[in-house]
Amino acid sequence: MPALLEARNLKKYFKSGGGLLHAVDDISFTLEDGKTLGVVGESGCGKSTLGRTLLHLLDATDGQIFFEGRDITNPTKEERHAFREKMQIIFQDPFSSLNPRMSVSNAIMEPLILHSKLGKDDIRAETRKLMDTVGIARRFENAYPHELDGGRRQRIGIARALALRPKFIVCDEPVSALDVSIQAQIINLMLDLQEERGLAYMFVTHDLSVVKYISNDIMVMYLGQMVEKAPAEELFRNTLHPYTKALLSAVPVPSLRGKKKRIIMQGELTSPVNPKPGCRFMARCQYASEECERPQNLEETSPGHFVSCHKYKEIDAAKGDAV
Ligand code: SF4
């Protein structure tokens, strides 16, 4: 059976000055029904652009996208309409993604009015059901976004994304703008919805503690490229890429053995405009040497664990003293 979603050598470049900004550069992965792919990296690494390209909010420069086994890279107008129902997005900042002049019920109704064939009464009933599903009390039906807290606003964003019964949702930093206590509520709501509805998520975030909790697989991106991808537990237990090691070293972990050593990345971020063929992390990597100037490929080191680094074996062997 084909994967729910597959990207093959996907690229998204933007013109920038006289060159090309490689925002998403040769990304391939598959995502199964009901699973979550966490996508992490610093801001500007291309993770949000990847999500938007998959949803055709941006046109891919090259590569292919498959959904339920069908090539949807260059869809017709009708196909675009059809898969818009199956693929949705939850945005980072619910306040700016909601129309300030639309009440809660109107905001949730909007996708149903635009894309479903339901009649007026059914739309109203479905809207109320969606409010119950995401935990917004009926008394807020006529409230406006500015009258609600961040958590409730994000619940509206989730209800809108659920309205057309999608199979896949890109969650673009959905909890980063929220207070920590509310973050947990929203994450738990998303996990419950996933279980009930068999949803697949691409969870884009810079917060590695959240991504470990919610993801089956985690992809680490650096300047448009995938540098490491593995099942979540494996990535945390057996980190191979120096960039992933640096990112994980900044995650607070409660431990009786004292604090772990944080790896501070030195050096400048390389420009993603017309990048050189070698490793893009080279300027900030403590292990960089001449061989890192050569292009490197992703290597599968154990089932499902991919890494792109010339020296990962050497670094792994010297784990005890190097990191
Ligand atoms: Fe560091 Fe070289 Fe590996 Fe790049 S290829 S991460 S520069 S050791």
GROMACS .gro file of C-alpha atoms and ligand atoms in nm:
model
  331
    1MET     CA    1   0.000   0.000   0.000
    2PRO     CA    2   0.140   0.345  -0.088
    3ALA     CA    3   0.233   0.590   0.188
    4LEU     CA    4  -0.020   0.864   0.262
    5LEU     CA    5   0.234   1.129   0.162
    6GLU     CA    6   0.565   1.107  -0.015
    7ALA     CA    7   0.814   1.374  -0.119
    8ARG     CA    8   1.079   1.279  -0.376
    9ASN     CA    9   1.379   1.507  -0.418
   10LEU     CA   10   1.159   1.808  -0.346
   11LYS     CA   11   1.312   2.152  -0.409
   12LYS     CA   12   1.188   2.503  -0.353
   13TYR     CA   13   1.418   2.785  -0.462
   14PHE     CA   14   1.351   3.159  -0.452
   15LYS     CA   15   1.519   3.428  -0.659
   16SER     CA   16   1.734   3.638  -0.430
   17GLY     CA   17   1.944   3.923  -0.569
   18GLY     CA   18   2.138   3.773  -0.855
   19GLY     CA   19   2.119   3.416  -0.719
   20LEU     CA   20   1.888   3.142  -0.600
   21LEU     CA   21   1.799   3.085  -0.237
   22HIS     CA   22   1.783   2.711  -0.175
   23ALA     CA   23   1.503   2.710   0.085
   24VAL     CA   24   1.418   2.341   0.039
   25ASP     CA   25   1.688   2.137  -0.128
   26ASP     CA   26   1.637   1.778  -0.236
   27ILE     CA   27   1.414   1.655   0.047
   28SER     CA   28   1.269   1.302   0.031
   29PHE     CA   29   1.054   1.123   0.289
   30THR     CA   30   0.736   0.923   0.335
   31LEU     CA   31   0.462   0.965   0.593
   32GLU     CA   32   0.212   0.693   0.683
   33ASP     CA   33  -0.152   0.733   0.790
   34GLY     CA   34  -0.192   0.830   1.155
   35LYS     CA   35   0.178   0.907   1.208
   36THR     CA   36   0.368   1.225   1.291
   37LEU     CA   37   0.683   1.351   1.126
   38GLY     CA   38   0.854   1.617   1.338
   39VAL     CA   39   1.059   1.867   1.138
   40VAL     CA   40   1.312   2.066   1.338
   41GLY     CA   41   1.584   2.321   1.278
   42GLU     CA   42   1.663   2.686   1.345
   43SER     CA   43   1.452   2.958   1.186
   44GLY     CA   44   1.536   2.998   0.818
   45CYS     CA   45   1.623   2.628   0.772
   46GLY     CA   46   1.331   2.579   0.531
   47LYS     CA   47   1.100   2.373   0.754
   48SER     CA   48   0.793   2.598   0.709
   49THR     CA   49   0.864   2.635   0.337
   50LEU     CA   50   0.870   2.256   0.311
   51GLY     CA   51   0.522   2.234   0.471
   52ARG     CA   52   0.381   2.505   0.246
   53THR     CA   53   0.529   2.345  -0.067
   54LEU     CA   54   0.370   2.010   0.020
   55LEU     CA   55   0.033   2.185   0.048
   56HIS     CA   56   0.087   2.378  -0.278
   57LEU     CA   57   0.071   2.709  -0.099
   58LEU     CA   58   0.406   2.746  -0.277
   59ASP     CA   59   0.488   2.582  -0.612
   60ALA     CA   60   0.774   2.332  -0.603
   61THR     CA   61   1.081   2.418  -0.811
   62ASP     CA   62   1.161   2.052  -0.874
   63GLY     CA   63   1.089   1.704  -0.739
   64GLN     CA   64   0.763   1.520  -0.685
   65ILE     CA   65   0.484   1.501  -0.428
   66PHE     CA   66   0.261   1.194  -0.398
   67PHE     CA   67  -0.060   1.175  -0.192
   68GLU     CA   68  -0.226   0.836  -0.144
   69GLY     CA   69  -0.006   0.709  -0.427
   70ARG     CA   70  -0.110   0.980  -0.678
   71ASP     CA   71   0.140   1.226  -0.820
   72ILE     CA   72   0.003   1.565  -0.714
   73THR     CA   73   0.308   1.772  -0.806
   74ASN     CA   74   0.131   1.963  -1.084
   75PRO     CA   75  -0.240   1.935  -1.004
   76THR     CA   76  -0.527   2.055  -1.219
   77LYS     CA   77  -0.766   2.308  -1.063
   78GLU     CA   78  -1.010   2.027  -0.972
   79GLU     CA   79  -0.737   1.811  -0.819
   80ARG     CA   80  -0.610   2.107  -0.618
   81HIS     CA   81  -0.962   2.162  -0.483
   82ALA     CA   82  -1.001   1.792  -0.399
   83PHE     CA   83  -0.681   1.752  -0.205
   84ARG     CA   84  -0.721   2.087  -0.029
   85GLU     CA   85  -0.993   1.906   0.166
   86LYS     CA   86  -0.753   1.628   0.261
   87MET     CA   87  -0.448   1.841   0.342
   88GLN     CA   88  -0.471   2.128   0.588
   89ILE     CA   89  -0.250   2.360   0.793
   90ILE     CA   90  -0.251   2.497   1.148
   91PHE     CA   91  -0.055   2.821   1.171
   92GLN     CA   92   0.182   2.941   1.439
   93ASP     CA   93   0.007   3.261   1.532
   94PRO     CA   94  -0.367   3.203   1.561
   95PHE     CA   95  -0.430   3.576   1.611
   96SER     CA   96  -0.289   3.683   1.275
   97SER     CA   97  -0.431   3.382   1.090
   98LEU     CA   98  -0.789   3.461   1.203
   99ASN     CA   99  -1.003   3.737   1.056
  100PRO     CA  100  -1.055   3.987   1.344
  101ARG     CA  101  -1.404   4.069   1.212
  102MET     CA  102  -1.523   3.707   1.212
  103SER     CA  103  -1.688   3.555   1.519
  104VAL     CA  104  -1.584   3.210   1.643
  105SER     CA  105  -1.872   3.030   1.471
  106ASN     CA  106  -1.828   3.221   1.143
  107ALA     CA  107  -1.454   3.147   1.140
  108ILE     CA  108  -1.517   2.773   1.186
  109MET     CA  109  -1.802   2.775   0.934
  110GLU     CA  110  -1.602   2.945   0.660
  111PRO     CA  111  -1.423   2.637   0.518
  112LEU     CA  112  -1.754   2.444   0.527
  113ILE     CA  113  -1.933   2.719   0.334
  114LEU     CA  114  -1.652   2.746   0.078
  115HIS     CA  115  -1.569   2.381   0.023
  116SER     CA  116  -1.847   2.149   0.149
  117LYS     CA  117  -2.184   2.071  -0.007
  118LEU     CA  118  -2.367   2.092   0.326
  119GLY     CA  119  -2.683   2.300   0.365
  120LYS     CA  120  -2.718   2.590   0.609
  121ASP     CA  121  -2.857   2.388   0.902
  122ASP     CA  122  -2.602   2.110   0.863
  123ILE     CA  123  -2.319   2.366   0.853
  124ARG     CA  124  -2.444   2.519   1.177
  125ALA     CA  125  -2.471   2.175   1.341
  126GLU     CA  126  -2.126   2.073   1.215
  127THR     CA  127  -1.976   2.399   1.346
  128ARG     CA  128  -2.113   2.329   1.693
  129LYS     CA  129  -1.979   1.975   1.679
  130LEU     CA  130  -1.636   2.109   1.584
  131MET     CA  131  -1.648   2.355   1.876
  132ASP     CA  132  -1.720   2.064   2.110
  133THR     CA  133  -1.445   1.854   1.954
  134VAL     CA  134  -1.177   2.119   2.012
  135GLY     CA  135  -1.311   2.225   2.352
  136ILE     CA  136  -1.454   2.572   2.287
  137ALA     CA  137  -1.761   2.634   2.504
  138ARG     CA  138  -2.081   2.732   2.319
  139ARG     CA  139  -2.089   3.065   2.506
  140PHE     CA  140  -1.797   3.178   2.285
  141GLU     CA  141  -1.991   3.124   1.962
  142ASN     CA  142  -2.035   3.495   1.898
  143ALA     CA  143  -1.705   3.610   2.048
  144TYR     CA  144  -1.431   3.767   1.833
  145PRO     CA  145  -1.063   3.667   1.829
  146HIS     CA  146  -0.948   3.965   2.039
  147GLU     CA  147  -1.187   3.857   2.318
  148LEU     CA  148  -1.022   3.515   2.350
  149ASP     CA  149  -0.693   3.393   2.496
  150GLY     CA  150  -0.419   3.237   2.280
  151GLY     CA  151  -0.523   2.879   2.360
  152ARG     CA  152  -0.885   2.933   2.252
  153ARG     CA  153  -0.771   3.112   1.936
  154GLN     CA  154  -0.552   2.816   1.848
  155ARG     CA  155  -0.846   2.582   1.913
  156ILE     CA  156  -1.038   2.778   1.647
  157GLY     CA  157  -0.741   2.727   1.410
  158ILE     CA  158  -0.757   2.354   1.479
  159ALA     CA  159  -1.136   2.344   1.428
  160ARG     CA  160  -1.098   2.521   1.092
  161ALA     CA  161  -0.829   2.272   0.989
  162LEU     CA  162  -1.053   1.979   1.091
  163ALA     CA  163  -1.370   2.111   0.925
  164LEU     CA  164  -1.320   1.933   0.592
  165ARG     CA  165  -1.209   1.605   0.758
  166PRO     CA  166  -0.851   1.607   0.631
  167LYS     CA  167  -0.609   1.315   0.646
  168PHE     CA  168  -0.292   1.521   0.672
  169ILE     CA  169  -0.223   1.844   0.862
  170VAL     CA  170   0.091   2.058   0.855
  171CYS     CA  171   0.124   2.198   1.206
  172ASP     CA  172   0.351   2.499   1.165
  173GLU     CA  173   0.487   2.582   1.513
  174PRO     CA  174   0.131   2.552   1.649
  175VAL     CA  175   0.223   2.603   2.015
  176SER     CA  176   0.527   2.833   2.005
  177ALA     CA  177   0.322   3.149   2.054
  178LEU     CA  178   0.138   3.003   2.358
  179ASP     CA  179   0.209   2.994   2.733
  180VAL     CA  180   0.371   2.670   2.850
  181SER     CA  181   0.061   2.551   3.042
  182ILE     CA  182  -0.160   2.606   2.734
  183GLN     CA  183   0.098   2.438   2.508
  184ALA     CA  184   0.044   2.107   2.690
  185GLN     CA  185  -0.335   2.132   2.652
  186ILE     CA  186  -0.311   2.197   2.278
  187ILE     CA  187  -0.058   1.917   2.223
  188ASN     CA  188  -0.280   1.673   2.414
  189LEU     CA  189  -0.582   1.784   2.210
  190MET     CA  190  -0.386   1.722   1.889
  191LEU     CA  191  -0.279   1.377   2.007
  192ASP     CA  192  -0.639   1.285   2.097
  193LEU     CA  193  -0.762   1.403   1.758
  194GLN     CA  194  -0.492   1.203   1.586
  195GLU     CA  195  -0.598   0.889   1.764
  196GLU     CA  196  -0.970   0.943   1.703
  197ARG     CA  197  -0.941   1.044   1.337
  198GLY     CA  198  -0.624   0.866   1.221
  199LEU     CA  199  -0.467   1.200   1.122
  200ALA     CA  200  -0.111   1.228   0.996
  201TYR     CA  201   0.083   1.537   1.107
  202MET     CA  202   0.391   1.714   0.990
  203PHE     CA  203   0.486   1.896   1.310
  204VAL     CA  204   0.720   2.185   1.230
  205THR     CA  205   0.897   2.330   1.533
  206HIS     CA  206   1.221   2.456   1.681
  207ASP     CA  207   1.126   2.306   2.020
  208LEU     CA  208   1.291   1.965   2.049
  209SER     CA  209   1.130   1.867   2.379
  210VAL     CA  210   0.784   1.901   2.220
  211VAL     CA  211   0.884   1.717   1.904
  212LYS     CA  212   1.011   1.413   2.093
  213TYR     CA  213   0.679   1.381   2.273
  214ILE     CA  214   0.461   1.402   1.964
  215SER     CA  215   0.663   1.249   1.674
  216ASN     CA  216   0.715   0.900   1.535
  217ASP     CA  217   1.002   1.017   1.314
  218ILE     CA  218   1.206   1.336   1.334
  219MET     CA  219   1.375   1.513   1.043
  220VAL     CA  220   1.647   1.768   1.119
  221MET     CA  221   1.695   2.040   0.858
  222TYR     CA  222   1.987   2.274   0.810
  223LEU     CA  223   1.986   2.544   0.540
  224GLY     CA  224   1.727   2.369   0.326
  225GLN     CA  225   1.870   2.018   0.353
  226MET     CA  226   1.783   1.714   0.560
  227VAL     CA  227   2.094   1.640   0.767
  228GLU     CA  228   1.950   1.362   0.984
  229LYS     CA  229   1.624   1.168   1.011
  230ALA     CA  230   1.536   0.885   1.247
  231PRO     CA  231   1.261   0.739   1.464
  232ALA     CA  232   1.219   0.983   1.757
  233GLU     CA  233   1.366   0.761   2.032
  234GLU     CA  234   1.660   0.660   1.811
  235LEU     CA  235   1.742   1.022   1.724
  236PHE     CA  236   1.765   1.116   2.091
  237ARG     CA  237   1.949   0.796   2.194
  238ASN     CA  238   2.193   0.770   1.905
  239THR     CA  239   2.243   1.120   1.767
  240LEU     CA  240   2.490   1.117   1.480
  241HIS     CA  241   2.505   1.455   1.306
  242PRO     CA  242   2.706   1.732   1.479
  243TYR     CA  243   2.427   1.983   1.415
  244THR     CA  244   2.163   1.755   1.573
  245LYS     CA  245   2.397   1.701   1.870
  246ALA     CA  246   2.425   2.079   1.917
  247LEU     CA  247   2.047   2.124   1.895
  248LEU     CA  248   1.978   1.843   2.143
  249SER     CA  249   2.241   1.967   2.386
  250ALA     CA  250   2.024   2.276   2.438
  251VAL     CA  251   1.716   2.071   2.544
  252PRO     CA  252   1.675   2.079   2.922
  253VAL     CA  253   1.660   1.722   3.061
  254PRO     CA  254   1.590   1.653   3.429
  255SER     CA  255   1.879   1.435   3.549
  256LEU     CA  256   2.024   1.325   3.881
  257ARG     CA  257   2.368   1.316   3.722
  258GLY     CA  258   2.384   1.693   3.688
  259LYS     CA  259   2.364   1.919   3.386
  260LYS     CA  260   2.465   1.797   3.042
  261LYS     CA  261   2.722   1.994   2.849
  262ARG     CA  262   2.572   2.243   2.603
  263ILE     CA  263   2.742   2.261   2.264
  264ILE     CA  264   2.775   2.622   2.157
  265MET     CA  265   2.782   2.659   1.779
  266GLN     CA  266   3.055   2.900   1.674
  267GLY     CA  267   3.103   3.061   1.333
  268GLU     CA  268   2.871   3.227   1.087
  269LEU     CA  269   2.564   3.082   0.922
  270THR     CA  270   2.650   3.003   0.557
  271SER     CA  271   2.435   3.183   0.298
  272PRO     CA  272   2.161   2.966   0.146
  273VAL     CA  273   2.196   3.170  -0.176
  274ASN     CA  274   2.392   2.969  -0.437
  275PRO     CA  275   2.542   2.743  -0.168
  276LYS     CA  276   2.869   2.561  -0.239
  277PRO     CA  277   2.852   2.183  -0.299
  278GLY     CA  278   3.010   2.074   0.033
  279CYS     CA  279   2.858   2.050   0.382
  280ARG     CA  280   2.654   2.361   0.463
  281PHE     CA  281   2.722   2.323   0.836
  282MET     CA  282   3.099   2.341   0.783
  283ALA     CA  283   3.149   2.700   0.903
  284ARG     CA  284   2.997   2.613   1.242
  285CYS     CA  285   3.113   2.254   1.286
  286GLN     CA  286   3.389   2.174   1.535
  287TYR     CA  287   3.481   1.860   1.336
  288ALA     CA  288   3.509   2.027   0.993
  289SER     CA  289   3.806   1.938   0.775
  290GLU     CA  290   3.899   1.951   0.408
  291GLU     CA  291   3.697   1.642   0.318
  292CYS     CA  292   3.377   1.822   0.426
  293GLU     CA  293   3.410   2.044   0.118
  294ARG     CA  294   3.305   1.746  -0.096
  295PRO     CA  295   2.930   1.690  -0.154
  296GLN     CA  296   2.793   1.428   0.084
  297ASN     CA  297   2.493   1.195   0.058
  298LEU     CA  298   2.240   1.074   0.311
  299GLU     CA  299   2.346   0.734   0.443
  300GLU     CA  300   2.113   0.488   0.616
  301THR     CA  301   2.306   0.379   0.924
  302SER     CA  302   2.033   0.160   1.078
  303PRO     CA  303   1.671   0.097   0.966
  304GLY     CA  304   1.511   0.440   0.922
  305HIS     CA  305   1.812   0.634   1.055
  306PHE     CA  306   1.966   0.859   0.788
  307VAL     CA  307   2.258   1.098   0.831
  308SER     CA  308   2.447   1.329   0.597
  309CYS     CA  309   2.800   1.379   0.735
  310HIS     CA  310   3.138   1.262   0.605
  311LYS     CA  311   3.274   1.204   0.954
  312TYR     CA  312   2.983   1.070   1.160
  313LYS     CA  313   3.153   0.733   1.219
  314GLU     CA  314   3.472   0.895   1.340
  315ILE     CA  315   3.280   1.136   1.562
  316ASP     CA  316   3.062   0.855   1.699
  317ALA     CA  317   3.366   0.640   1.780
  318ALA     CA  318   3.521   0.927   1.976
  319LYS     CA  319   3.185   1.008   2.146
  320GLY     CA  320   3.315   0.987   2.502
  321ASP     CA  321   3.585   1.248   2.468
  322ALA     CA  322   3.463   1.458   2.173
  323VAL     CA  323   3.123   1.575   2.301
  324SF4    FE1  324   3.087   1.866   1.029
  324SF4    FE2  325   3.211   1.774   0.814
  324SF4    FE3  326   3.010   1.638   0.916
  324SF4    FE4  327   2.968   1.867   0.791
  324SF4     S1  328   3.046   1.680   0.698
  324SF4     S2  329   2.879   1.802   0.982
  324SF4     S3  330   3.146   1.984   0.850
  324SF4     S4  331   3.206   1.679   1.015
   0.00000   0.00000   0.00000
